[in-house]
Amino acid sequence: MRTDLCDLLGIEHPIVGFSPSEHVVAAISRAGGLGVLGCVRFNDAAELDTVLTWLDHSTGGRPYGVDVVMPSSVPTEGLPDDLGKMIPPGHRDFVESTLLRLGVPPLDAASTRPGVLGWLHSVARSHVEVALNHPVRLIANALGPPPADVITQAHQRGLLVAALAGRADHARSHVASGVDLVVAQGYEAGGHTGEIAGMVLVPEVVDAVDVPVLAAGGIGSGRQIAAALALGARGVWMGSVWLGTTEYQSGPALREALLRASSSDTVRSRVYSGKPARLLRNRWTEAWSDREAPAPLPMPLQNLLVSQAHDRLMASGDPTVVPMPVGQIVGRMNEVRPVAEVLTDLVTEADETLVRLHKLL
Amino acid sequence: MRTDLCDLLGIEHPIVGFSPSEHVVAAISRAGGLGVLGCVRFNDAAELDTVLTWLDHSTGGRPYGVDVVMPSSVPTEGLPDDLGKMIPPGHRDFVESTLLRLGVPPLDAASTRPGVLGWLHSVARSHVEVALNHPVRLIANALGPPPADVITQAHQRGLLVAALAGRADHARSHVASGVDLVVAQGYEAGGHTGEIAGMVLVPEVVDAVDVPVLAAGGIGSGRQIAAALALGARGVWMGSVWLGTTEYQSGPALREALLRASSSDTVRSRVYSGKPARLLRNRWTEAWSDREAPAPLPMPLQNLLVSQAHDRLMASGDPTVVPMPVGQIVGRMNEVRPVAEVLTDLVTEADETLVRLHKLL
């Protein structure tokens, strides 16, 4: 299976794989897909620089990309301390009392780190600055088109720019802003996601724009890749599936939670960042659906509110509370395998599906 | 495009089309699909008998099916008057004051009819009794497997039994109950629907059961049919799309609302029947999301509560209040065409898609 996306990105298979782990990203690119590194976790641009330098030497000369979280309209900005003052005390009390109720121990001082600042516009910009000094093939933005000057700079350096879209009208405006690729991300996807399911969204976006479209959301098998291509996508964007690979070095609690979850065990909620994102449904997300729970705060305050709580939840070793963005495909993630094996199976099954379909004619 | 579903049902194309309109059903069957008549609107079994007799002579000798709404566990039962007493007065007040606020005039006495009793178990059973005396090929149940004796009777007369499922475990239990076909209906579908999107649900159900699976939800084009077949479905079940055909004799308000709606203009709500169902999002459904709105009642009380209101809303001629189950594919329903033309286009585009996909190898 080959599409024009392969030529555009210089890859063997039309599979783009998003991961916060550079080990997963390198393995995807080495296996013939395009690995895309999620940058939101890097508070320190120098740390991202180090990781990208490692990636430059770890993909076997194959291309890779980066993913930043940059709202097209600049949200509340400021130093963490100033932002912290904007968080209502009632919200902090709710987080503390919920952690207590869930039996989540505090972190020791050494493990305590500041909130994830990657949600801040200024930090996302520093990610872009760093990425532009590496041989990155693609820069993707999870929240629509990056600002115009970022697109211009990327194009000047020969990079392609991708933006996620959950509606056809958004996709149209992304392309009008200069975006080269649209990722049509359906309701079933992990992380930030809209209301329209991929079966409806993908062909709508394909028909709405004149750039290649990648299908995202719910894709974890070759049959689903073939379905995405049937809908008119030139390739797929996959994120959740890599959380179940050997290269994704998660703790045992997260791994157990992912392996155990069915496709019914996710929820679309504003708990994580302030914008609707699909997460593992568990005792933590359920606590926020209680009648007495406060409404989540707007971005970036919600993340600032919960980021230390999320560190505590993750460190607790309790699979029933781990805070994790993941899509409905989590129900099919039932064993841990190396990235290369997953990718080979995806391609083989997709090819077999295309052959099977042709026989129906 | 042909699958083994065609042989099983004795049809030309693997397309099953659900409609409450016998005119649509007859046209689908004549065009080589399987038309399936929604029976819930028939309070009077004799009226259904008359319509099925008409269908027997109007499909050009092609097979057709019926769809009943029969919960597997028998819900609250009784005469409309007794059931009516179980509706809290606050709910009735909310409905009345909302209609007043939305500017919806009352019906004259001649247009006032009792609530739709098709939701009652006893009435659904009378539908089955009538159907068994006609040359029906398929009996489908919107709410899981029909009771065991209904399945036995259907099998004795050579009918196939289908059941809708929104989760793989439900599909498994449907098949254990003796169902011959499973309709895997995704989140994006109109009417009663679950949380899992078709892209994830269809392959899960296909892998979970050993009977043929139809994909439902969001399907309105040949590309989407090809995608459903890629996911492992043997055919598709389509409902919403026929609302936009010449044969569906809707009033101008409904037609305008359907043509105008985008894929973002639906909502999954318990307003219609007490169980989550996807409807056109409009001023009526929004009123039920207000903070002061009461929670919808369980089935069948909610339908009894709102059925006269729905008649009033439909008769109002106001496209911003029509109560209508429809899927996210409504965004692509932009012109009114005859059923036969829609069906020919579906088949042509699906065939073209299978050819296009094969070239990617």
XYZ file of C-alpha atoms in Angstrom:
722
model
C 0.000 0.000 0.000
C 1.372 3.351 -1.099
C -0.219 6.776 -1.465
C 1.143 10.163 -2.533
C 1.638 10.900 1.173
C 4.612 8.514 1.048
C 6.341 10.659 -1.578
C 5.386 13.892 0.148
C 6.890 12.844 3.485
C 9.615 10.552 2.137
C 8.264 7.494 3.952
C 7.513 3.907 2.992
C 4.027 3.427 4.511
C 1.269 6.082 4.805
C 1.298 5.829 8.594
C 2.094 8.778 10.844
C 2.626 7.855 14.478
C 2.348 10.382 17.297
C 4.025 9.729 20.641
C 5.420 11.722 23.571
C 8.240 9.137 23.663
C 11.302 9.681 21.465
C 11.953 5.931 21.596
C 8.587 5.205 20.005
C 9.048 8.019 17.486
C 12.457 6.738 16.381
C 11.124 3.184 16.062
C 8.142 4.287 13.938
C 10.397 6.229 11.565
C 12.908 3.372 11.357
C 10.034 0.997 10.487
C 8.982 3.126 7.525
C 6.290 5.358 9.025
C 6.687 8.962 10.166
C 7.261 9.272 13.908
C 6.001 12.561 15.379
C 7.242 13.669 18.806
C 4.702 15.284 21.137
C 6.464 18.315 22.659
C 3.960 19.515 25.251
C 5.792 17.752 28.094
C 8.996 19.783 27.588
C 8.961 22.754 29.952
C 12.588 23.437 29.046
C 13.421 24.097 25.396
C 17.018 22.936 25.998
C 15.710 19.518 27.016
C 13.711 19.277 23.780
C 16.858 20.282 21.877
C 18.751 17.384 23.442
C 15.992 14.911 22.588
C 15.748 16.124 18.988
C 19.554 15.788 18.648
C 19.177 12.198 19.861
C 16.366 11.653 17.319
C 18.523 13.105 14.504
C 20.843 10.142 15.024
C 18.288 7.471 15.929
C 15.881 7.215 12.999
C 18.380 5.567 10.671
C 18.295 8.599 8.413
C 14.501 8.446 8.079
C 12.368 11.582 8.524
C 10.451 12.471 11.677
C 8.155 15.264 12.866
C 7.154 17.235 15.955
C 3.763 18.091 17.444
C 3.172 21.278 19.431
C 0.064 22.526 21.256
C -0.471 26.080 20.085
C -3.996 27.530 20.208
C -4.577 29.770 17.188
C -5.912 32.454 19.533
C -3.393 33.192 22.270
C -4.938 32.195 25.628
C -4.192 33.501 29.107
C -0.428 33.919 29.418
C 1.912 34.648 32.295
C 4.295 33.115 34.789
C 3.074 30.020 36.632
C 2.811 31.967 39.899
C 0.640 34.700 38.384
C -1.529 32.146 36.606
C -1.791 30.204 39.838
C -3.524 33.179 41.456
C -6.300 32.892 38.862
C -7.273 29.436 40.097
C -10.261 29.595 42.511
C -9.454 28.137 45.959
C -12.547 25.900 45.706
C -10.986 24.136 42.726
C -7.749 23.495 44.635
C -9.753 22.177 47.598
C -11.699 19.827 45.322
C -8.474 18.420 43.826
C -6.890 17.895 47.255
C -9.968 16.317 48.834
C -10.490 14.067 45.814
C -6.887 12.809 45.944
C -7.352 12.109 49.648
C -10.615 10.254 49.006
C -8.998 8.201 46.212
C -6.125 7.245 48.535
C -3.445 8.890 46.405
C -0.303 9.643 48.476
C 1.565 12.978 48.173
C 4.826 13.154 46.198
C 8.113 13.659 47.995
C 9.707 17.064 47.417
C 12.256 15.651 44.940
C 9.534 14.363 42.590
C 7.527 17.578 42.636
C 7.855 19.550 39.414
C 6.067 22.647 38.162
C 2.938 22.374 35.983
C 3.325 21.412 32.357
C 4.015 24.736 30.672
C 3.907 23.306 27.166
C 0.277 24.447 27.083
C 1.491 28.050 27.218
C 1.768 29.840 23.917
C 5.267 31.147 24.736
C 6.552 27.675 25.563
C 5.006 26.147 22.433
C 6.785 28.884 20.454
C 10.105 27.925 22.059
C 9.432 24.336 20.907
C 9.003 25.586 17.351
C 12.239 27.619 17.546
C 14.157 24.530 18.627
C 12.530 22.255 16.048
C 13.405 24.625 13.198
C 17.097 23.996 13.959
C 16.716 20.254 13.414
C 16.059 18.270 10.221
C 12.367 17.945 11.070
C 10.093 17.002 8.122
C 6.715 17.934 9.616
C 5.437 20.254 12.304
C 1.927 19.465 13.490
C -0.319 21.513 15.739
C -2.921 19.816 17.889
C -5.129 22.920 18.109
C -5.511 24.135 14.545
C -3.103 26.172 12.430
C -0.029 27.685 14.081
C 0.332 31.492 13.832
C 1.095 32.803 10.335
C 4.765 33.612 11.030
C 5.375 30.057 12.272
C 3.895 28.649 9.057
C 6.032 31.020 6.978
C 9.223 30.095 8.846
C 8.453 26.391 8.522
C 7.835 26.709 4.801
C 11.067 28.698 4.360
C 12.977 25.790 5.875
C 11.167 23.262 3.680
C 9.036 21.806 6.471
C 5.447 20.725 5.999
C 2.805 22.015 8.413
C -0.103 19.847 9.589
C -3.074 20.808 11.746
C -5.699 18.706 13.461
C -9.340 19.399 12.658
C -12.538 18.017 14.133
C -14.896 19.821 11.725
C -14.860 20.459 7.985
C -15.177 24.236 8.423
C -12.147 24.254 10.713
C -10.187 22.244 8.134
C -11.117 24.784 5.474
C -9.838 27.665 7.589
C -6.647 25.749 8.460
C -5.875 25.372 4.750
C -6.680 29.047 4.137
C -4.015 29.794 6.792
C -1.398 27.881 4.782
C -1.477 24.427 6.334
C -0.144 21.651 4.021
C -1.848 18.621 5.573
C -5.031 18.235 7.585
C -5.440 15.550 10.225
C -9.181 14.816 10.410
C -9.553 13.603 13.967
C -12.815 11.920 14.916
C -14.760 11.717 18.177
C -13.273 8.275 18.917
C -9.705 9.657 19.136
C -7.631 10.073 22.274
C -6.681 13.516 23.520
C -8.281 16.723 22.241
C -11.154 15.761 20.031
C -14.491 16.966 18.660
C -18.000 15.517 18.388
C -18.051 14.117 14.846
C -17.037 10.489 14.360
C -14.381 9.602 11.802
C -16.765 7.732 9.477
C -18.575 11.040 8.853
C -15.728 13.495 9.432
C -13.041 12.089 7.150
C -14.953 12.244 3.839
C -16.378 15.653 4.827
C -12.869 17.035 5.348
C -11.504 15.292 2.234
C -14.217 16.990 0.160
C -13.746 20.360 1.889
C -10.019 20.914 1.267
C -7.557 20.511 -1.574
C -4.617 19.250 0.517
C -3.965 15.647 1.600
C -5.969 14.495 4.615
C -4.843 12.020 7.258
C -7.520 10.117 9.189
C -7.125 10.019 12.965
C -9.173 8.410 15.698
C -9.847 4.789 16.478
C -7.232 3.371 14.138
C -5.286 0.377 15.405
C -5.483 -2.261 12.660
C -4.813 -2.669 8.961
C -8.544 -3.023 8.276
C -9.047 0.413 9.799
C -6.227 1.856 7.687
C -7.930 0.431 4.587
C -11.218 1.960 5.764
C -9.529 5.353 6.182
C -8.154 5.131 2.647
C -11.635 4.140 1.394
C -12.991 7.325 3.002
C -10.511 9.336 0.939
C -7.668 9.840 3.428
C -4.142 9.608 1.994
C -2.866 8.038 5.180
C -3.507 7.691 8.883
C -2.423 9.448 12.063
C -2.213 7.047 15.008
C -1.476 7.871 18.619
C -3.030 5.581 21.219
C -1.738 2.308 19.813
C 1.909 3.154 20.519
C 1.149 3.412 24.259
C 0.976 -0.374 24.183
C 4.428 -0.913 22.658
C 7.658 -2.120 24.229
C 9.360 1.182 23.407
C 6.814 3.203 25.415
C 8.359 2.967 28.822
C 5.320 3.435 31.020
C 5.012 2.338 34.605
C 3.184 -0.907 35.427
C 0.017 0.882 36.640
C -0.527 2.653 33.323
C 0.296 -0.483 31.367
C -2.183 -2.513 33.385
C -4.868 0.159 32.976
C -4.354 0.238 29.195
C -4.350 -3.526 28.771
C -7.448 -3.908 30.936
C -9.598 -1.139 29.397
C -12.385 -1.932 26.928
C -13.562 0.437 24.198
C -16.260 1.617 26.634
C -13.673 2.701 29.219
C -12.849 6.168 27.910
C -14.545 9.507 28.442
C -14.448 12.842 26.625
C -13.823 15.393 29.364
C -12.363 18.865 30.025
C -10.467 17.604 33.098
C -7.071 17.324 31.415
C -6.490 20.686 29.772
C -9.720 22.671 29.910
C -10.638 21.647 26.346
C -12.567 18.411 25.609
C -10.114 15.509 25.423
C -10.711 11.756 25.486
C -9.113 10.042 28.510
C -9.150 6.687 30.218
C -12.344 6.652 32.289
C -11.477 5.881 35.881
C -12.047 6.962 39.473
C -10.284 10.294 38.811
C -12.373 11.299 35.769
C -15.555 10.009 37.452
C -14.863 12.264 40.464
C -15.105 15.248 38.112
C -18.554 14.111 36.912
C -19.985 14.156 40.417
C -22.756 16.682 40.966
C -20.656 18.580 43.521
C -17.522 18.730 41.333
C -16.576 22.178 40.001
C -16.581 22.846 36.248
C -13.077 22.497 34.763
C -11.223 25.801 34.194
C -10.289 27.175 30.760
C -6.899 26.368 29.195
C -4.141 26.777 30.459
C -5.479 27.078 34.052
C -7.010 23.591 34.227
C -3.719 21.925 33.369
C -1.920 24.076 35.910
C -4.553 23.074 38.477
C -4.256 19.329 37.872
C -0.676 18.805 36.703
C 0.782 18.006 40.135
C -2.281 15.921 40.916
C -1.634 14.027 37.681
C 1.965 13.391 38.721
C 0.663 12.067 42.037
C -1.968 9.898 40.358
C 0.616 8.487 37.951
C 3.116 7.852 40.773
C 0.463 6.165 42.951
C 0.855 2.825 41.180
C -2.938 2.476 41.179
C -4.302 1.455 37.731
C -7.773 2.779 38.645
C -6.672 6.425 38.768
C -3.938 6.962 36.124
C -4.622 10.152 34.152
C -4.146 9.263 30.484
C -5.387 10.553 27.127
C -6.289 7.549 24.981
C -8.815 6.750 22.246
C -11.574 4.141 22.040
C -9.128 1.783 20.289
C -7.709 1.092 23.766
C -10.126 -1.857 23.839
C -7.938 -3.641 21.271
C -4.612 -2.954 23.045
C -4.265 -6.313 24.730
C -0.570 -7.137 24.544
C 2.729 -5.246 24.599
C 4.715 -5.581 21.364
C 7.641 -3.811 19.681
C 6.756 -0.887 17.381
C 8.287 -2.581 14.328
C 6.088 -5.648 14.793
C 2.954 -3.520 15.202
C 3.806 -1.567 12.066
C 4.514 -4.663 9.979
C 1.179 -6.173 11.035
C -0.662 -2.947 10.196
C 0.792 -2.891 6.691
C 0.222 -6.610 6.083
C -3.412 -6.474 7.215
C -4.085 -3.307 5.217
C -2.678 -4.937 2.078
C -4.709 -8.086 2.678
C -7.832 -5.979 3.147
C -7.320 -4.190 -0.167
C -6.970 -7.568 -1.899
C -10.075 -8.930 -0.126
C -12.120 -5.861 -1.095
C -11.165 -6.157 -4.744
C -12.602 -9.668 -4.831
C -16.038 -8.277 -3.904
C -16.246 -6.648 -7.334
C -19.864 -5.207 -5.192
C -21.386 -8.385 -3.786
C -21.015 -10.096 -0.430
C -22.556 -13.247 1.028
C -25.213 -11.009 2.586
C -26.680 -10.677 -0.907
C -27.252 -14.438 -1.128
C -28.486 -14.664 2.454
C -31.149 -11.991 1.957
C -31.791 -12.558 -1.748
C -30.802 -9.033 -2.720
C -28.569 -7.467 -5.352
C -26.555 -4.960 -3.270
C -25.411 -5.392 0.365
C -27.434 -2.373 1.453
C -30.221 -2.571 4.031
C -32.332 0.565 4.282
C -34.471 1.349 7.313
C -37.399 3.744 7.025
C -40.709 4.400 8.784
C -42.142 5.075 5.289
C -43.466 2.141 3.268
C -42.885 4.155 0.102
C -39.162 4.412 0.871
C -39.003 0.745 1.888
C -40.645 -0.423 -1.348
C -38.326 1.768 -3.438
C -35.189 0.439 -1.664
C -36.232 -3.170 -2.240
C -37.175 -2.486 -5.882
C -33.727 -0.906 -6.399
C -31.945 -4.058 -5.195
C -31.382 -3.325 -1.514
C -33.455 -4.628 1.396
C -36.037 -2.129 2.599
C -36.919 -2.490 6.293
C -40.114 -0.887 7.623
C -39.950 0.768 11.053
C -43.103 -0.370 12.898
C -42.960 1.724 16.072
C -45.389 4.315 14.682
C -48.231 1.780 14.286
C -50.452 1.902 17.379
C -52.955 -0.305 15.588
C -51.813 -3.716 14.391
C -54.562 -3.722 11.730
C -53.033 -0.600 10.200
C -49.618 -2.311 10.018
C -51.317 -5.307 8.399
C -52.746 -3.058 5.683
C -49.370 -1.447 5.042
C -47.574 -4.804 4.847
C -50.230 -6.041 2.392
C -49.473 -2.973 0.269
C -45.728 -3.730 0.560
C -46.300 -7.358 -0.484
C -47.452 -6.015 -3.846
C -45.143 -3.005 -4.177
C -41.584 -4.328 -4.024
C -41.715 -5.940 -7.451
C -41.361 -9.356 -5.886
C -38.197 -8.359 -4.030
C -37.771 -9.138 -0.296
C -38.313 -6.649 2.508
C -38.037 -6.606 6.295
C -39.606 -5.068 9.404
C -38.073 -3.355 12.436
C -39.709 -3.471 15.859
C -38.714 -1.822 19.143
C -38.761 -4.557 21.737
C -36.566 -4.213 24.831
C -35.156 -7.602 25.822
C -36.260 -6.955 29.407
C -39.936 -6.034 29.500
C -40.272 -2.440 30.749
C -43.194 -0.760 32.528
C -46.382 -1.953 30.858
C -49.987 -0.905 31.075
C -52.729 1.121 29.452
C -51.823 4.667 28.414
C -54.028 6.127 31.147
C -52.365 4.092 33.924
C -48.913 4.884 32.555
C -49.864 8.530 32.315
C -50.354 8.611 36.092
C -46.693 7.670 36.525
C -45.523 10.887 34.850
C -44.616 13.546 37.450
C -46.680 16.754 37.061
C -43.442 18.799 36.989
C -42.459 17.049 33.772
C -45.812 17.852 32.158
C -45.482 21.483 33.275
C -41.987 21.688 31.775
C -43.203 20.355 28.417
C -46.151 22.778 28.326
C -44.158 25.831 29.353
C -41.379 24.962 26.891
C -43.837 24.659 24.001
C -45.312 28.012 24.993
C -41.862 29.613 25.165
C -40.920 28.142 21.748
C -44.104 29.573 20.229
C -45.539 26.184 19.277
C -49.352 26.348 18.813
C -51.672 23.639 20.195
C -53.163 21.033 17.847
C -56.848 21.074 17.012
C -58.809 18.193 18.515
C -58.953 16.306 15.190
C -55.143 16.097 14.926
C -54.641 14.965 18.510
C -53.750 11.271 18.728
C -52.674 9.118 21.658
C -48.984 8.589 22.455
C -46.960 6.256 20.267
C -47.631 2.872 21.829
C -45.145 1.062 19.614
C -42.665 1.461 22.472
C -44.815 -0.863 24.584
C -43.787 -4.484 24.671
C -47.364 -5.691 24.024
C -47.709 -3.482 20.954
C -44.308 -4.541 19.580
C -45.465 -8.159 19.994
C -48.606 -7.414 17.993
C -46.316 -6.039 15.239
C -44.433 -9.323 15.220
C -47.690 -11.333 15.040
C -48.794 -9.350 12.003
C -45.396 -9.528 10.299
C -45.251 -13.308 10.636
C -48.332 -13.526 8.388
C -46.577 -11.698 5.551
C -43.674 -12.804 3.330
C -41.177 -10.813 5.408
C -37.503 -11.824 4.947
C -35.998 -10.160 8.024
C -37.208 -9.034 11.412
C -34.900 -6.571 13.155
C -35.054 -5.326 16.710
C -33.691 -1.905 17.585
C -33.074 -2.809 21.243
C -31.180 -6.104 21.146
C -32.542 -9.624 20.660
C -36.298 -10.186 20.689
C -37.637 -12.648 23.287
C -36.721 -16.303 22.683
C -40.188 -17.371 21.509
C -40.234 -14.606 18.888
C -36.870 -15.796 17.538
C -38.129 -19.387 17.473
C -41.322 -18.438 15.640
C -39.380 -16.332 13.133
C -36.964 -19.168 12.433
C -39.843 -21.641 12.030
C -41.249 -19.424 9.272
C -37.835 -19.104 7.612
C -37.267 -15.467 8.612
C -33.888 -14.100 9.607
C -33.581 -12.157 12.871
C -31.299 -9.126 13.228
C -30.484 -7.100 16.330
C -28.733 -3.790 16.770
C -25.679 -3.649 19.042
C -23.580 -0.737 20.247
C -20.995 -2.869 22.084
C -19.179 -6.098 21.277
C -20.365 -7.815 24.479
C -23.974 -7.008 23.596
C -23.442 -8.445 20.117
C -22.061 -11.630 21.642
C -25.111 -12.053 23.868
C -27.458 -11.298 20.933
C -25.900 -14.141 18.965
C -26.104 -16.440 21.989
C -29.849 -15.673 21.995
C -30.152 -16.948 18.437
C -29.880 -13.775 16.348
C -28.763 -14.384 12.711
C -27.349 -10.959 11.887
C -25.858 -8.201 14.037
C -26.153 -4.538 13.123
C -23.130 -2.806 14.693
C -24.422 0.706 15.183
C -21.900 3.408 16.015
C -22.127 6.599 18.043
C -22.599 8.656 14.853
C -25.907 6.924 14.015
C -29.370 8.447 14.263
C -31.873 7.123 16.782
C -30.946 4.832 19.663
C -27.191 4.601 19.777
C -24.231 3.921 22.050
C -20.921 5.628 22.800
C -18.495 3.737 20.562
C -17.866 5.111 17.072
C -18.243 2.829 14.061
C -14.535 2.854 13.158
C -13.828 1.080 16.468
C -17.113 -0.756 16.976
C -17.501 -2.538 13.624
C -14.239 -4.561 13.675
C -14.761 -5.288 17.387
C -18.189 -6.770 16.681
C -16.975 -8.588 13.551
C -14.275 -10.275 15.626
C -16.645 -11.018 18.514
C -19.362 -12.969 16.665
C -19.594 -15.689 14.032
C -22.618 -14.300 12.173
C -22.584 -11.632 9.435
C -22.324 -8.046 10.695
C -23.877 -4.969 9.101
C -22.273 -1.596 9.786
C -24.619 1.222 10.769
C -24.050 4.858 11.613
C -22.817 7.705 9.491
C -23.114 5.921 6.165
C -24.364 7.976 3.249
C -21.890 7.432 0.417
C -20.242 4.643 -1.519
C -16.864 5.488 0.040
C -18.403 4.849 3.445
C -19.860 1.541 2.266
C -16.394 0.519 1.057
C -14.970 1.580 4.433
C -17.565 -0.545 6.233
C -16.613 -3.551 4.098
C -12.923 -2.851 4.841
C -13.765 -3.010 8.562
C -15.169 -6.502 8.010
C -18.898 -5.767 7.685
C -20.768 -7.841 5.079
C -23.008 -4.920 4.276
C -24.456 -1.685 5.617
C -27.614 -0.620 7.433
C -28.623 2.928 6.496
C -31.443 4.989 7.963
C -30.959 8.755 7.957
C -30.161 9.123 4.269
C -33.640 8.040 3.136
C -35.188 10.991 5.040
C -33.815 13.134 2.226
C -35.478 11.195 -0.610
C -38.468 12.064 -2.774
C -40.368 9.042 -1.477
C -40.143 10.223 2.153
C -43.145 12.480 2.261
C -42.137 14.841 5.054
C -43.535 18.294 5.609
C -41.556 21.319 4.419
C -40.319 22.212 7.939
C -38.631 18.843 8.454
C -37.231 18.870 4.944
C -35.764 22.344 5.456
C -34.288 21.349 8.830
C -32.629 18.255 7.330
C -31.222 20.062 4.308
C -29.906 22.898 6.465
C -28.260 20.834 9.238
C -24.491 20.273 9.333
C -22.827 17.215 10.855
C -22.466 19.244 14.071
C -26.215 19.787 14.353
C -27.217 16.572 16.085
C -27.229 15.608 19.739
C -27.380 12.301 21.597
C -30.174 12.741 24.136
C -32.744 10.813 26.180
C -35.506 13.277 25.236
C -37.118 11.108 22.568
C -37.728 7.764 24.256
C -35.919 7.735 27.590
C -32.920 5.893 26.101
C -30.017 7.789 24.454
C -30.892 8.513 20.833
C -29.287 10.881 18.321
C -31.650 13.655 17.187
C -31.511 16.878 15.227
C -30.158 19.457 17.673
C -32.583 22.367 17.839
C -34.457 24.671 20.202
C -36.506 21.728 21.537
C -33.523 19.480 22.403
C -31.595 22.472 23.769
C -34.468 23.282 26.128
C -33.939 19.871 27.738
C -30.240 20.671 28.351
C -31.081 23.752 30.389
C -30.042 23.583 34.010
C -33.664 23.813 35.181
C -34.923 21.106 32.803
C -36.022 17.833 34.435
C -34.170 14.593 33.674
C -35.951 12.575 30.959
C -38.103 9.690 32.244
C -37.373 6.004 31.609
C -38.876 4.199 28.597
C -41.813 4.092 27.819
C -42.876 7.057 30.001
C -40.694 9.646 28.258
C -42.253 8.933 24.872
C -45.718 9.072 26.389
C -44.774 12.420 27.960
C -43.501 14.015 24.751
C -45.442 12.296 21.963
C -48.208 14.890 21.723
C -45.628 17.637 22.099
C -43.735 16.049 19.193
C -46.897 16.078 17.088
C -47.313 19.774 17.918
C -43.670 20.535 17.161
C -43.900 18.703 13.835
C -47.161 20.444 12.932
C -45.787 23.876 13.856
C -44.073 24.321 10.501
C -41.022 25.701 12.329
C -37.754 24.052 11.129
C -35.979 25.072 14.362
C -38.064 22.766 16.578
C -38.892 19.597 14.565
C -38.266 16.499 16.709
C -36.334 14.068 14.523
C -33.942 11.151 15.036
C -31.117 11.513 12.526
C -27.409 10.673 12.371
C -24.343 12.858 11.838
C -24.531 12.089 8.102
C -27.324 14.695 7.978
C -24.575 17.185 7.081
C -24.301 15.543 3.655
C -28.050 15.459 2.959
C -28.208 18.527 0.787
C -30.700 17.708 -1.948
C -33.860 15.663 -2.311
C -33.525 12.757 -4.777
C -35.416 9.563 -5.612
C -34.392 6.436 -3.682
C -33.359 4.579 -6.849
C -30.962 7.373 -7.828
C -29.417 7.455 -4.322
C -28.960 3.692 -4.383
C -27.391 3.644 -7.843
C -24.925 6.343 -6.790
C -24.026 4.447 -3.600
C -23.240 1.298 -5.557
C -21.308 3.110 -8.288
C -19.163 5.030 -5.786
C -18.524 1.927 -3.686
C -17.389 0.018 -6.779
C -15.158 2.911 -7.855
C -13.661 3.041 -4.369
C -12.791 -0.670 -4.413
C -11.049 -0.166 -7.773
C -9.187 2.919 -6.483
C -8.039 1.100 -3.356
C -6.677 -1.827 -5.349
C -4.427 0.555 -7.277
C -2.695 1.536 -3.997
C -1.176 -1.939 -3.797
